[in-house]
């Protein structure tokens, strides 16, 4: 049984974004940690992001254009970050965040809409 390319691509991008979000923002709960340790740990986490992200783009390109892949990645990034920010950093998601995310989603719709 093979996984459809869109499902595999999006699944890999979601997983890669979880690693990316922890690499970029996970250390914010550990402000007393030395910056060099934070950088090295973040690099280590980011390695796994690349292990998933590069194949996702390689597999998805052809089914999706490069612009569509980037758009998918950005929408996933915001979605993962919103959950991370709320659940891990304990920061509220405000109506302004919702409006901003909705505007970005509207932009994504334009990227995927065929005007021809």
PDB file of C-alpha atoms in Angstrom:
ATOM      1  CA  UNK A   1       0.000   0.000   0.000  1.00  0.00           C
ATOM      2  CA  UNK A   2       1.488   3.341  -0.996  1.00  0.00           C
ATOM      3  CA  UNK A   3       0.684   6.650   0.631  1.00  0.00           C
ATOM      4  CA  UNK A   4      -0.619   9.317  -1.782  1.00  0.00           C
ATOM      5  CA  UNK A   5       2.007  11.975  -2.523  1.00  0.00           C
ATOM      6  CA  UNK A   6      -0.011  14.881  -1.044  1.00  0.00           C
ATOM      7  CA  UNK A   7      -0.605  12.966   2.209  1.00  0.00           C
ATOM      8  CA  UNK A   8       3.043  11.913   2.493  1.00  0.00           C
ATOM      9  CA  UNK A   9       4.317  15.397   1.653  1.00  0.00           C
ATOM     10  CA  UNK A  10       2.052  17.163   4.125  1.00  0.00           C
ATOM     11  CA  UNK A  11       2.694  14.559   6.831  1.00  0.00           C
ATOM     12  CA  UNK A  12       6.452  14.963   6.500  1.00  0.00           C
ATOM     13  CA  UNK A  13       6.115  18.752   6.523  1.00  0.00           C
ATOM     14  CA  UNK A  14       4.004  18.641   9.689  1.00  0.00           C
ATOM     15  CA  UNK A  15       6.564  16.419  11.428  1.00  0.00           C
ATOM     16  CA  UNK A  16       9.467  18.592  10.256  1.00  0.00           C
ATOM     17  CA  UNK A  17       7.714  21.709  11.521  1.00  0.00           C
ATOM     18  CA  UNK A  18       7.280  20.212  14.974  1.00  0.00           C
ATOM     19  CA  UNK A  19      11.068  19.760  15.147  1.00  0.00           C
ATOM     20  CA  UNK A  20      11.681  23.222  13.673  1.00  0.00           C
ATOM     21  CA  UNK A  21       9.381  24.894  16.178  1.00  0.00           C
ATOM     22  CA  UNK A  22      11.110  23.213  19.114  1.00  0.00           C
ATOM     23  CA  UNK A  23      14.531  24.080  17.668  1.00  0.00           C
ATOM     24  CA  UNK A  24      13.626  27.747  17.220  1.00  0.00           C
ATOM     25  CA  UNK A  25      11.388  28.384  20.233  1.00  0.00           C
ATOM     26  CA  UNK A  26      11.668  25.503  22.712  1.00  0.00           C
ATOM     27  CA  UNK A  27      14.559  27.150  24.532  1.00  0.00           C
ATOM     28  CA  UNK A  28      12.382  30.132  25.521  1.00  0.00           C
ATOM     29  CA  UNK A  29      11.314  28.178  28.610  1.00  0.00           C
ATOM     30  CA  UNK A  30      14.975  27.794  29.619  1.00  0.00           C
ATOM     31  CA  UNK A  31      16.296  31.350  29.625  1.00  0.00           C
ATOM     32  CA  UNK A  32      18.909  30.543  32.264  1.00  0.00           C
ATOM     33  CA  UNK A  33      20.592  27.997  29.973  1.00  0.00           C
ATOM     34  CA  UNK A  34      23.876  29.177  28.431  1.00  0.00           C
ATOM     35  CA  UNK A  35      23.356  30.491  24.887  1.00  0.00           C
ATOM     36  CA  UNK A  36      26.018  28.184  23.402  1.00  0.00           C
ATOM     37  CA  UNK A  37      24.199  25.157  24.846  1.00  0.00           C
ATOM     38  CA  UNK A  38      20.903  26.441  23.465  1.00  0.00           C
ATOM     39  CA  UNK A  39      22.453  26.937  20.016  1.00  0.00           C
ATOM     40  CA  UNK A  40      24.015  23.464  19.933  1.00  0.00           C
ATOM     41  CA  UNK A  41      20.839  21.756  21.150  1.00  0.00           C
ATOM     42  CA  UNK A  42      18.778  23.729  18.620  1.00  0.00           C
ATOM     43  CA  UNK A  43      21.125  22.657  15.826  1.00  0.00           C
ATOM     44  CA  UNK A  44      20.738  19.053  16.909  1.00  0.00           C
ATOM     45  CA  UNK A  45      16.952  19.319  16.861  1.00  0.00           C
ATOM     46  CA  UNK A  46      17.015  21.158  13.516  1.00  0.00           C
ATOM     47  CA  UNK A  47      18.909  18.227  11.967  1.00  0.00           C
ATOM     48  CA  UNK A  48      15.768  16.115  12.300  1.00  0.00           C
ATOM     49  CA  UNK A  49      13.707  18.910  10.790  1.00  0.00           C
ATOM     50  CA  UNK A  50      15.884  18.772   7.681  1.00  0.00           C
ATOM     51  CA  UNK A  51      15.780  14.955   7.595  1.00  0.00           C
ATOM     52  CA  UNK A  52      12.008  15.254   7.160  1.00  0.00           C
ATOM     53  CA  UNK A  53      11.676  18.545   5.256  1.00  0.00           C
ATOM     54  CA  UNK A  54      14.086  17.798   2.401  1.00  0.00           C
ATOM     55  CA  UNK A  55      12.388  14.505   1.426  1.00  0.00           C
ATOM     56  CA  UNK A  56       8.968  16.154   1.794  1.00  0.00           C
ATOM     57  CA  UNK A  57       9.877  18.785  -0.785  1.00  0.00           C
ATOM     58  CA  UNK A  58      11.604  16.262  -3.045  1.00  0.00           C
ATOM     59  CA  UNK A  59       8.593  13.913  -2.942  1.00  0.00           C
ATOM     60  CA  UNK A  60       6.012  16.686  -3.268  1.00  0.00           C
ATOM     61  CA  UNK A  61       7.634  18.624  -6.107  1.00  0.00           C
ATOM     62  CA  UNK A  62       5.848  17.740  -9.311  1.00  0.00           C
ATOM     63  CA  UNK A  63       2.550  17.173  -7.573  1.00  0.00           C
ATOM     64  CA  UNK A  64       2.959  20.669  -6.118  1.00  0.00           C
ATOM     65  CA  UNK A  65       4.927  23.593  -7.516  1.00  0.00           C
ATOM     66  CA  UNK A  66       7.739  25.063  -5.428  1.00  0.00           C
ATOM     67  CA  UNK A  67       5.495  28.031  -4.557  1.00  0.00           C
ATOM     68  CA  UNK A  68       2.743  25.672  -3.433  1.00  0.00           C
ATOM     69  CA  UNK A  69       5.190  23.648  -1.323  1.00  0.00           C
ATOM     70  CA  UNK A  70       6.399  26.819   0.363  1.00  0.00           C
ATOM     71  CA  UNK A  71       2.826  27.940   0.978  1.00  0.00           C
ATOM     72  CA  UNK A  72       1.905  24.571   2.491  1.00  0.00           C
ATOM     73  CA  UNK A  73       4.980  24.792   4.703  1.00  0.00           C
ATOM     74  CA  UNK A  74       4.100  28.300   5.911  1.00  0.00           C
ATOM     75  CA  UNK A  75       0.495  27.389   6.750  1.00  0.00           C
ATOM     76  CA  UNK A  76       1.711  24.301   8.615  1.00  0.00           C
ATOM     77  CA  UNK A  77       4.344  26.375  10.415  1.00  0.00           C
ATOM     78  CA  UNK A  78       1.743  28.831  11.687  1.00  0.00           C
ATOM     79  CA  UNK A  79      -0.614  26.040  12.707  1.00  0.00           C
ATOM     80  CA  UNK A  80       2.083  24.108  14.575  1.00  0.00           C
ATOM     81  CA  UNK A  81       3.377  27.316  16.155  1.00  0.00           C
ATOM     82  CA  UNK A  82      -0.076  28.365  17.373  1.00  0.00           C
ATOM     83  CA  UNK A  83      -0.531  25.035  19.169  1.00  0.00           C
ATOM     84  CA  UNK A  84       3.059  25.120  20.480  1.00  0.00           C
ATOM     85  CA  UNK A  85       2.737  28.678  21.735  1.00  0.00           C
ATOM     86  CA  UNK A  86      -0.499  27.903  23.555  1.00  0.00           C
ATOM     87  CA  UNK A  87       0.351  24.411  24.882  1.00  0.00           C
ATOM     88  CA  UNK A  88       4.110  24.643  25.543  1.00  0.00           C
ATOM     89  CA  UNK A  89       4.811  28.329  26.146  1.00  0.00           C
ATOM     90  CA  UNK A  90       1.406  28.898  27.780  1.00  0.00           C
ATOM     91  CA  UNK A  91       0.846  32.043  25.699  1.00  0.00           C
ATOM     92  CA  UNK A  92      -2.709  32.916  24.697  1.00  0.00           C
ATOM     93  CA  UNK A  93      -3.882  32.964  21.101  1.00  0.00           C
ATOM     94  CA  UNK A  94      -5.681  36.285  20.675  1.00  0.00           C
ATOM     95  CA  UNK A  95      -8.218  37.444  18.138  1.00  0.00           C
ATOM     96  CA  UNK A  96      -5.446  39.447  16.430  1.00  0.00           C
ATOM     97  CA  UNK A  97      -3.508  36.220  15.892  1.00  0.00           C
ATOM     98  CA  UNK A  98      -6.645  34.617  14.489  1.00  0.00           C
ATOM     99  CA  UNK A  99      -7.214  37.476  12.052  1.00  0.00           C
ATOM    100  CA  UNK A 100      -3.569  37.451  10.971  1.00  0.00           C
ATOM    101  CA  UNK A 101      -3.600  33.685  10.434  1.00  0.00           C
ATOM    102  CA  UNK A 102      -6.865  33.953   8.502  1.00  0.00           C
ATOM    103  CA  UNK A 103      -5.346  36.561   6.180  1.00  0.00           C
ATOM    104  CA  UNK A 104      -2.367  34.286   5.574  1.00  0.00           C
ATOM    105  CA  UNK A 105      -4.769  31.403   4.848  1.00  0.00           C
ATOM    106  CA  UNK A 106      -6.557  33.666   2.347  1.00  0.00           C
ATOM    107  CA  UNK A 107      -3.211  34.291   0.677  1.00  0.00           C
ATOM    108  CA  UNK A 108      -2.628  30.543   0.508  1.00  0.00           C
ATOM    109  CA  UNK A 109      -5.992  30.142  -1.218  1.00  0.00           C
ATOM    110  CA  UNK A 110      -4.802  32.489  -3.958  1.00  0.00           C
ATOM    111  CA  UNK A 111      -1.615  30.452  -4.447  1.00  0.00           C
ATOM    112  CA  UNK A 112      -3.659  27.278  -5.010  1.00  0.00           C
ATOM    113  CA  UNK A 113      -6.506  28.780  -7.011  1.00  0.00           C
ATOM    114  CA  UNK A 114      -6.255  28.265 -10.768  1.00  0.00           C
ATOM    115  CA  UNK A 115      -7.379  31.482 -12.437  1.00  0.00           C
ATOM    116  CA  UNK A 116      -7.043  30.153 -15.990  1.00  0.00           C
TER     117      UNK A 116
END
